[in-house]
Short mmCIF file of C-alpha atoms in Angstrom, two decimals:
data_model
loop_
_atom_site.label_atom_id
_atom_site.label_comp_id
_atom_site.label_asym_id
_atom_site.label_seq_id
_atom_site.Cartn_x
_atom_site.Cartn_y
_atom_site.Cartn_z
CA MET A 1 95.19 112.40 79.46
CA LYS A 2 98.17 110.02 79.04
CA LYS A 3 97.60 106.40 78.12
CA LEU A 4 97.74 104.01 81.07
CA LEU A 5 100.57 101.52 81.36
CA LEU A 6 97.95 98.79 81.92
CA GLU A 7 94.36 99.34 80.83
CA ASN A 8 93.36 95.87 82.04
CA LEU A 9 94.97 92.83 83.60
CA GLU A 10 94.88 89.05 83.33
CA ILE A 11 96.54 86.68 85.79
CA LYS A 12 96.82 82.91 85.44
CA ASN A 13 98.07 80.46 88.05
CA PHE A 14 99.69 83.01 90.35
CA ARG A 15 99.27 82.57 94.11
CA CYS A 16 95.53 82.22 94.85
CA TYR A 17 94.49 83.11 91.28
CA GLN A 18 93.84 80.27 88.90
CA HIS A 19 92.44 82.79 86.42
CA LEU A 20 91.60 86.43 87.12
CA LYS A 21 90.45 89.04 84.62
CA LEU A 22 90.24 92.74 85.43
CA GLU A 23 88.48 94.22 82.41
CA LYS A 24 89.27 97.84 83.26
CA LEU A 25 91.85 99.65 85.34
CA GLY A 26 92.09 103.32 86.22
CA ARG A 27 94.92 105.75 86.83
CA VAL A 28 94.49 105.14 90.58
CA ASN A 29 93.20 101.75 91.70
CA LEU A 30 92.15 100.64 95.17
CA PHE A 31 91.65 96.93 95.96
CA VAL A 32 89.31 95.98 98.79
CA GLY A 33 88.06 92.70 100.20
CA LYS A 34 88.31 90.33 103.13
CA ASN A 35 91.51 88.68 104.28
CA SER A 36 93.03 85.98 102.04
CA VAL A 37 91.25 87.08 98.84
CA GLY A 38 94.51 88.06 97.12
CA LYS A 39 94.79 91.83 97.48
CA SER A 40 98.51 91.70 98.22
CA SER A 41 98.97 89.05 95.53
CA ILE A 42 97.72 91.55 92.93
CA LEU A 43 100.50 93.95 93.95
CA GLU A 44 103.06 91.14 93.83
CA SER A 45 101.91 90.12 90.35
CA LEU A 46 102.33 93.68 89.10
CA ARG A 47 105.77 93.89 90.65
CA LEU A 48 106.79 90.60 89.03
CA TYR A 49 105.38 91.76 85.70
CA SER A 50 107.13 95.11 85.81
CA GLU A 51 110.46 93.51 86.73
CA ARG A 52 110.11 90.96 83.95
CA GLY A 53 110.26 87.91 86.17
CA SER A 54 113.65 88.76 87.64
CA LEU A 55 114.89 86.13 90.06
CA LEU A 56 115.94 88.88 92.41
CA SER A 57 112.35 90.18 92.46
CA ILE A 58 111.06 86.64 93.06
CA VAL A 59 113.32 86.25 96.09
CA SER A 60 112.27 89.67 97.38
CA ILE A 61 108.56 88.79 97.02
CA LEU A 62 109.06 85.50 98.87
CA GLU A 63 111.11 87.17 101.57
CA ASN A 64 108.50 89.89 102.18
CA ARG A 65 106.04 87.11 103.06
CA ARG A 66 108.62 85.38 105.27
CA GLU A 67 108.36 82.39 102.92
CA VAL A 68 112.10 82.36 102.49
CA SER A 69 115.18 83.98 103.96
CA THR A 70 118.13 85.02 101.82
CA ARG A 71 120.27 83.89 104.73
CA ARG A 72 118.99 80.34 104.22
CA LEU A 73 119.25 80.61 100.44
CA SER A 74 122.88 81.66 100.75
CA SER A 75 123.74 78.86 103.16
CA SER A 76 126.60 76.69 102.01
CA SER A 77 125.51 73.72 104.12
CA GLU A 78 124.86 70.73 101.90
CA SER A 79 122.72 69.17 104.63
CA ASP A 80 120.20 72.00 104.40
CA GLU A 81 117.55 71.07 101.84
CA ASP A 82 116.35 74.69 101.57
CA THR A 83 119.54 76.28 100.23
CA THR A 84 118.06 76.80 96.76
CA LEU A 85 114.93 78.31 95.25
CA LEU A 86 113.72 74.84 94.28
CA SER A 87 112.03 74.27 97.62
CA VAL A 88 110.25 77.62 97.87
CA ILE A 89 109.43 78.93 94.39
CA GLU A 90 106.35 76.67 94.31
CA TYR A 91 104.63 79.19 96.62
CA LEU A 92 104.18 81.47 93.61
CA PHE A 93 102.17 78.96 91.61
CA TYR A 94 98.45 78.29 92.02
CA GLY A 95 97.86 75.17 94.10
CA ARG A 96 101.48 75.12 95.27
CA LYS A 97 102.23 71.96 93.33
CA SER A 98 105.46 70.38 94.46
CA ILE A 99 108.12 70.92 91.84
CA ALA A 100 109.97 67.95 93.30
CA GLU A 101 107.26 65.77 91.73
CA LYS A 102 108.54 66.87 88.32
CA SER A 103 105.48 68.97 87.59
CA GLU A 104 105.99 71.92 85.27
CA PRO A 105 103.81 74.71 86.70
CA PHE A 106 103.47 78.01 84.86
CA LEU A 107 102.04 81.43 85.56
CA GLU A 108 101.08 84.32 83.25
CA ILE A 109 100.63 88.03 83.95
CA GLY A 110 99.81 90.75 81.46
CA PRO A 111 97.17 92.80 79.65
CA LEU A 112 94.10 91.06 78.28
CA SER A 113 94.40 89.60 74.77
CA ILE A 114 97.89 90.97 74.09
CA PRO A 115 100.08 87.83 74.08
CA GLU A 116 103.22 89.70 73.07
CA LYS A 117 103.05 91.69 76.32
CA THR A 118 102.28 88.75 78.58
CA LEU A 119 104.93 87.56 81.01
CA LYS A 120 105.15 83.79 81.38
CA LEU A 121 107.19 81.90 83.96
CA GLN A 122 107.37 78.12 83.73
CA VAL A 123 109.38 75.47 85.51
CA LYS A 124 110.85 72.93 83.09
CA TRP A 125 113.06 69.89 83.67
CA LEU A 126 116.10 70.11 81.43
CA PRO A 127 119.28 68.03 81.08
CA ILE A 128 122.28 69.21 83.04
CA ASP A 129 124.95 70.85 80.89
CA PRO A 130 128.09 68.75 81.47
CA ARG A 131 130.16 71.95 81.39
CA ARG A 132 128.45 73.27 84.54
CA ASP A 133 130.64 73.37 87.60
CA ASP A 134 127.92 73.63 90.27
CA ARG A 135 127.05 69.96 90.83
CA ARG A 136 128.13 70.40 94.46
CA VAL A 137 125.22 72.78 95.02
CA VAL A 138 122.68 70.32 93.60
CA GLY A 139 123.75 67.69 96.13
CA ARG A 140 120.81 65.45 97.04
CA GLN A 141 118.74 66.49 94.03
CA LEU A 142 121.24 64.98 91.56
CA SER A 143 120.79 61.44 92.82
CA LEU A 144 117.04 61.91 93.03
CA PHE A 145 116.38 63.48 89.63
CA GLY A 146 119.10 61.95 87.49
CA ASP A 147 120.36 64.13 84.66
CA ASN A 148 117.50 66.63 84.69
CA ILE A 149 117.27 69.72 86.87
CA PRO A 150 114.39 72.14 87.50
CA THR A 151 114.83 75.30 85.45
CA LEU A 152 112.80 78.50 85.33
CA GLU A 153 112.00 79.64 81.80
CA ILE A 154 111.01 83.32 81.52
CA ASN A 155 109.32 84.74 78.42
CA LEU A 156 107.63 87.98 77.43
CA GLY A 157 105.36 86.91 74.61
CA GLU A 158 107.60 85.05 72.16
CA GLN A 159 110.71 86.80 73.47
CA SER A 160 112.90 84.70 75.74
CA LEU A 161 114.12 86.61 78.79
CA GLY A 162 116.29 83.79 80.04
CA ILE A 163 116.49 80.29 81.47
CA SER A 164 117.66 80.02 85.07
CA PRO A 165 118.49 76.79 86.93
CA LEU A 166 116.72 76.57 90.26
CA ASP A 167 119.36 74.41 91.90
CA ARG A 168 121.87 77.19 92.50
CA ASP A 169 122.28 79.07 95.73
CA PHE A 170 121.33 82.71 96.04
CA TYR A 171 124.92 83.95 95.94
CA THR A 172 125.31 82.22 92.60
CA TYR A 173 122.19 83.99 91.35
CA ASN A 174 123.63 87.31 92.46
CA ARG A 175 126.84 86.67 90.57
CA THR A 176 125.23 85.45 87.38
CA LEU A 177 122.48 88.09 87.29
CA ALA A 178 124.44 91.15 88.43
CA GLU A 179 125.19 92.25 84.86
CA ARG A 180 121.91 91.08 83.34
CA VAL A 181 119.67 93.89 82.14
CA GLU A 182 115.99 93.03 81.98
CA PRO A 183 114.41 93.94 78.60
CA ASN A 184 112.28 97.08 78.93
CA PRO A 185 111.41 96.79 82.62
CA VAL A 186 108.62 99.03 83.92
CA PRO A 187 109.75 101.27 86.81
CA ASN A 188 107.94 100.44 90.01
CA PHE A 189 108.09 100.93 93.73
CA TYR A 190 106.41 98.71 96.29
CA ILE A 191 105.63 99.66 99.90
CA SER A 192 104.69 96.76 102.16
CA THR A 193 102.56 97.06 105.30
CA SER A 194 105.75 97.58 107.31
CA GLY A 195 106.92 100.51 105.16
CA LEU A 196 110.32 101.27 103.68
CA SER A 197 113.67 100.14 105.02
CA ASP A 198 116.27 102.72 106.10
CA SER A 199 118.42 101.83 103.08
CA GLN A 200 115.48 102.42 100.72
CA ILE A 201 114.77 105.79 102.35
CA ARG A 202 118.41 106.85 102.00
CA ARG A 203 118.57 105.81 98.35
CA LEU A 204 115.29 107.48 97.37
CA TRP A 205 116.01 110.66 99.28
CA ASP A 206 119.39 111.07 97.57
CA LYS A 207 117.51 111.02 94.24
CA THR A 208 114.89 113.49 95.47
CA VAL A 209 116.71 116.17 97.47
CA LEU A 210 116.92 119.62 95.83
CA THR A 211 114.37 118.70 93.16
CA GLU A 212 110.73 119.68 92.65
CA ALA A 213 109.79 116.34 94.19
CA GLU A 214 111.18 117.44 97.55
CA GLU A 215 108.50 120.14 97.81
CA GLN A 216 105.80 117.60 96.91
CA ILE A 217 106.94 115.40 99.80
CA THR A 218 106.91 118.40 102.12
CA ASN A 219 103.36 119.21 101.00
CA GLY A 220 102.40 115.68 101.96
CA LEU A 221 103.67 116.14 105.51
CA ARG A 222 101.77 119.43 105.75
CA ILE A 223 98.54 117.43 105.52
CA ILE A 224 99.11 116.47 109.16
CA ILE A 225 101.29 119.31 110.43
CA PRO A 226 100.76 122.48 108.38
CA ASP A 227 103.85 124.33 109.63
CA VAL A 228 106.38 121.82 108.27
CA ASP A 229 109.12 123.94 106.74
CA ARG A 230 111.79 121.57 105.46
CA ILE A 231 112.98 117.97 105.57
CA ALA A 232 116.54 116.75 105.87
CA VAL A 233 118.18 113.35 106.06
CA VAL A 234 121.07 113.64 108.51
CA ASP A 235 124.13 111.39 108.37
CA LEU A 236 124.71 109.72 111.75
CA GLY A 237 127.81 107.80 110.68
CA ALA A 238 128.32 104.10 109.93
CA SER A 239 125.85 104.36 107.01
CA ASN A 240 123.05 105.39 109.38
CA ARG A 241 120.83 108.37 108.67
CA SER A 242 117.91 110.01 110.44
CA VAL A 243 115.03 111.90 108.82
CA LYS A 244 114.65 115.33 110.47
CA VAL A 245 111.84 117.84 110.07
CA LYS A 246 112.11 121.60 110.56
CA LEU A 247 108.90 123.11 111.92
CA GLN A 248 108.26 126.83 111.73
CA ARG A 249 107.33 127.08 115.40
CA ILE A 250 110.39 125.18 116.71
CA ALA A 251 113.96 126.36 116.25
CA LYS A 252 115.61 122.93 116.35
CA PRO A 253 114.78 120.20 113.80
CA VAL A 254 112.99 117.17 115.27
CA PRO A 255 113.19 113.50 114.25
CA LEU A 256 110.39 112.53 111.87
CA ARG A 257 109.53 109.45 113.92
CA SER A 258 108.90 111.58 117.01
CA LEU A 259 106.00 113.21 115.14
CA GLY A 260 104.02 109.97 114.99
CA ASP A 261 103.37 107.00 112.74
CA GLY A 262 101.13 109.01 110.41
CA MET A 263 103.94 111.43 109.52
CA SER A 264 106.34 108.56 108.83
CA ARG A 265 103.74 106.77 106.69
CA ILE A 266 102.96 109.83 104.57
CA PHE A 267 106.67 110.61 104.16
CA GLU A 268 107.36 107.09 102.87
CA ILE A 269 104.32 107.08 100.57
CA MET A 270 105.21 110.43 99.03
CA LEU A 271 108.91 109.57 98.76
CA ALA A 272 108.18 106.34 96.89
CA LEU A 273 105.43 107.91 94.78
CA VAL A 274 107.58 110.68 93.32
CA ASN A 275 110.27 108.10 92.52
CA SER A 276 107.86 105.91 90.50
CA LYS A 277 107.86 108.11 87.38
CA ASP A 278 106.62 106.35 84.21
CA GLY A 279 105.82 103.23 86.18
CA PHE A 280 103.75 101.55 88.88
CA PHE A 281 103.34 102.68 92.48
CA LEU A 282 102.25 99.76 94.66
CA VAL A 283 101.28 100.18 98.31
CA ASP A 284 99.79 97.60 100.65
CA GLU A 285 97.23 98.77 103.25
CA ILE A 286 97.79 102.41 102.40
CA GLU A 287 95.80 103.64 105.40
CA ASN A 288 98.20 102.14 107.98
CA GLY A 289 98.96 104.72 110.69
CA LEU A 290 96.78 107.41 109.10
CA HIS A 291 93.81 109.03 110.85
CA TYR A 292 90.69 109.09 108.69
CA THR A 293 90.69 112.92 108.64
CA VAL A 294 93.92 113.11 106.59
CA GLN A 295 93.24 110.36 104.08
CA GLU A 296 91.22 112.45 101.62
CA GLN A 297 94.01 115.02 101.40
CA LEU A 298 96.54 112.27 100.72
CA TRP A 299 94.40 110.79 97.96
CA LYS A 300 94.03 114.23 96.38
CA LEU A 301 97.82 114.57 96.23
CA ILE A 302 98.10 111.11 94.69
CA PHE A 303 95.46 111.94 92.05
CA GLU A 304 97.34 115.15 91.28
CA ILE A 305 100.86 113.72 91.08
CA ALA A 306 100.15 110.39 89.36
CA PRO A 307 99.15 111.76 85.91
CA ARG A 308 101.83 114.44 86.00
CA LEU A 309 104.56 111.82 86.45
CA ASN A 310 102.75 109.18 84.36
CA ILE A 311 102.34 106.82 87.32
CA GLN A 312 99.67 104.14 87.64
CA VAL A 313 98.77 103.57 91.29
CA PHE A 314 97.65 100.29 92.87
CA ALA A 315 96.80 100.20 96.58
CA THR A 316 94.95 97.96 99.02
CA THR A 317 92.84 98.74 102.09
CA HIS A 318 90.55 97.22 104.71
CA SER A 319 89.20 100.60 105.79
CA TRP A 320 85.79 102.05 104.97
CA ASP A 321 87.15 105.51 105.82
CA CYS A 322 89.85 104.99 103.20
CA ILE A 323 87.25 104.03 100.58
CA GLU A 324 85.16 107.12 101.33
CA ALA A 325 88.24 109.35 101.20
CA PHE A 326 89.23 107.78 97.87
CA GLN A 327 85.78 108.41 96.43
CA ARG A 328 85.74 112.07 97.46
CA ALA A 329 89.22 112.65 96.06
CA ALA A 330 88.36 110.94 92.78
CA VAL A 331 85.23 113.06 92.31
CA ALA A 332 87.09 116.25 93.26
CA ASN A 333 89.81 115.52 90.73
CA GLY A 334 87.41 114.80 87.88
CA LYS A 335 90.17 114.30 85.30
CA GLU A 336 91.80 110.99 86.14
CA GLU A 337 89.85 107.82 86.64
CA GLY A 338 89.81 106.22 90.05
CA THR A 339 88.64 102.61 90.32
CA VAL A 340 87.77 100.53 93.36
CA ILE A 341 88.01 96.78 92.80
CA ARG A 342 86.35 94.46 95.30
CA LEU A 343 87.75 90.93 95.44
CA GLU A 344 85.38 88.27 96.76
CA LYS A 345 85.95 84.56 97.17
CA GLU A 346 83.31 82.12 95.92
CA ALA A 347 84.36 78.51 96.53
CA GLU A 348 87.91 78.44 95.12
CA THR A 349 87.39 81.33 92.67
CA ILE A 350 88.17 85.01 93.27
CA ILE A 351 85.47 87.24 91.73
CA PRO A 352 86.35 90.91 91.02
CA THR A 353 83.74 93.69 91.01
CA LEU A 354 84.75 97.08 89.62
CA PHE A 355 83.36 100.42 90.82
CA ASP A 356 84.08 103.62 88.91
CA GLU A 357 83.48 107.09 90.42
CA LYS A 358 79.75 107.08 89.64
CA LEU A 359 79.09 103.67 91.17
CA LEU A 360 81.38 104.44 94.08
CA THR A 361 79.47 107.64 94.82
CA ILE A 362 76.28 105.59 95.15
CA VAL A 363 78.05 102.99 97.27
CA THR A 364 79.43 105.51 99.75
CA ARG A 365 76.21 107.58 99.87
CA GLU A 366 74.11 104.51 100.58
CA GLN A 367 76.75 102.97 102.88
CA ILE A 368 76.77 99.77 100.82
CA GLU A 369 79.40 97.39 102.17
CA VAL A 370 82.19 96.70 99.67
CA ARG A 371 85.10 95.85 101.95
#
């Protein structure tokens, strides 16, 4: 059994978590709990950790929540106060303290009691370098804050990963970060509740076609429709492509989307999973679009593929059917540990409760509510 990428997790001052400790993680982890207890925030923290605090990942996380638009960040209008990350990055920090008040919030993500592997992001107010040529972008902030500007300091343990001014527009970030290589990033792939974009599907499929992984994806689709023969991504011109499926009983390939939301969801899950080798696979509300009768089969595939490709899986759900399916698949596998983590809010604190296979078997047998 290969060592896990993260055997435990500690989060400080990220989103709704002032301080969260998860003492034990499994190969496959399922987070459950009511709305607004931070299930999605766990996935975001792992994404941020794996991408070493990259500004591009920060913008992507904020954009997925509709907290920011890259269109607004790239605006050249000096009258728009939201053209920089300064006005929106505070959403990542516990309590959402206004950075404009010259506070210096920080957040930390990493394994328990291993400081050298802990990612720390902190806003600091530093003097403007007189050699900088981007005072135009600062605009209103210069007169308000004098010679200091808000700057994001990124560290992994004692290792500095960079200092990035937060007064620059997003296009400037793209230019300055395009050639920057993050130190030892952990591969990861994140699927939101809305699934993958067409561009993501095209990119991942090009890496997968004619490999062993292609057959694994096909096996996933066979959970719902057993006579799936092959998959193809067809070029429709103008950078557009359509996913087609060849069924044994039908001569002409059919569009994947015409076979239902469940087929599209499984295709995207399997496609992202097999492309997460040696890293994290993160999926929000994994049961979306899937009938309860197919979920156990999907979990069995995930339990089978994850250790083979050295992937650590983190998923969320609201569904009792999904929890039961997870438990049955974990017991059937018997080799890799599956963990359900319930998040529950008490006052302003999020309390985690961990269930391994043995406890989860009791929970599902007795119909004890854990969602």
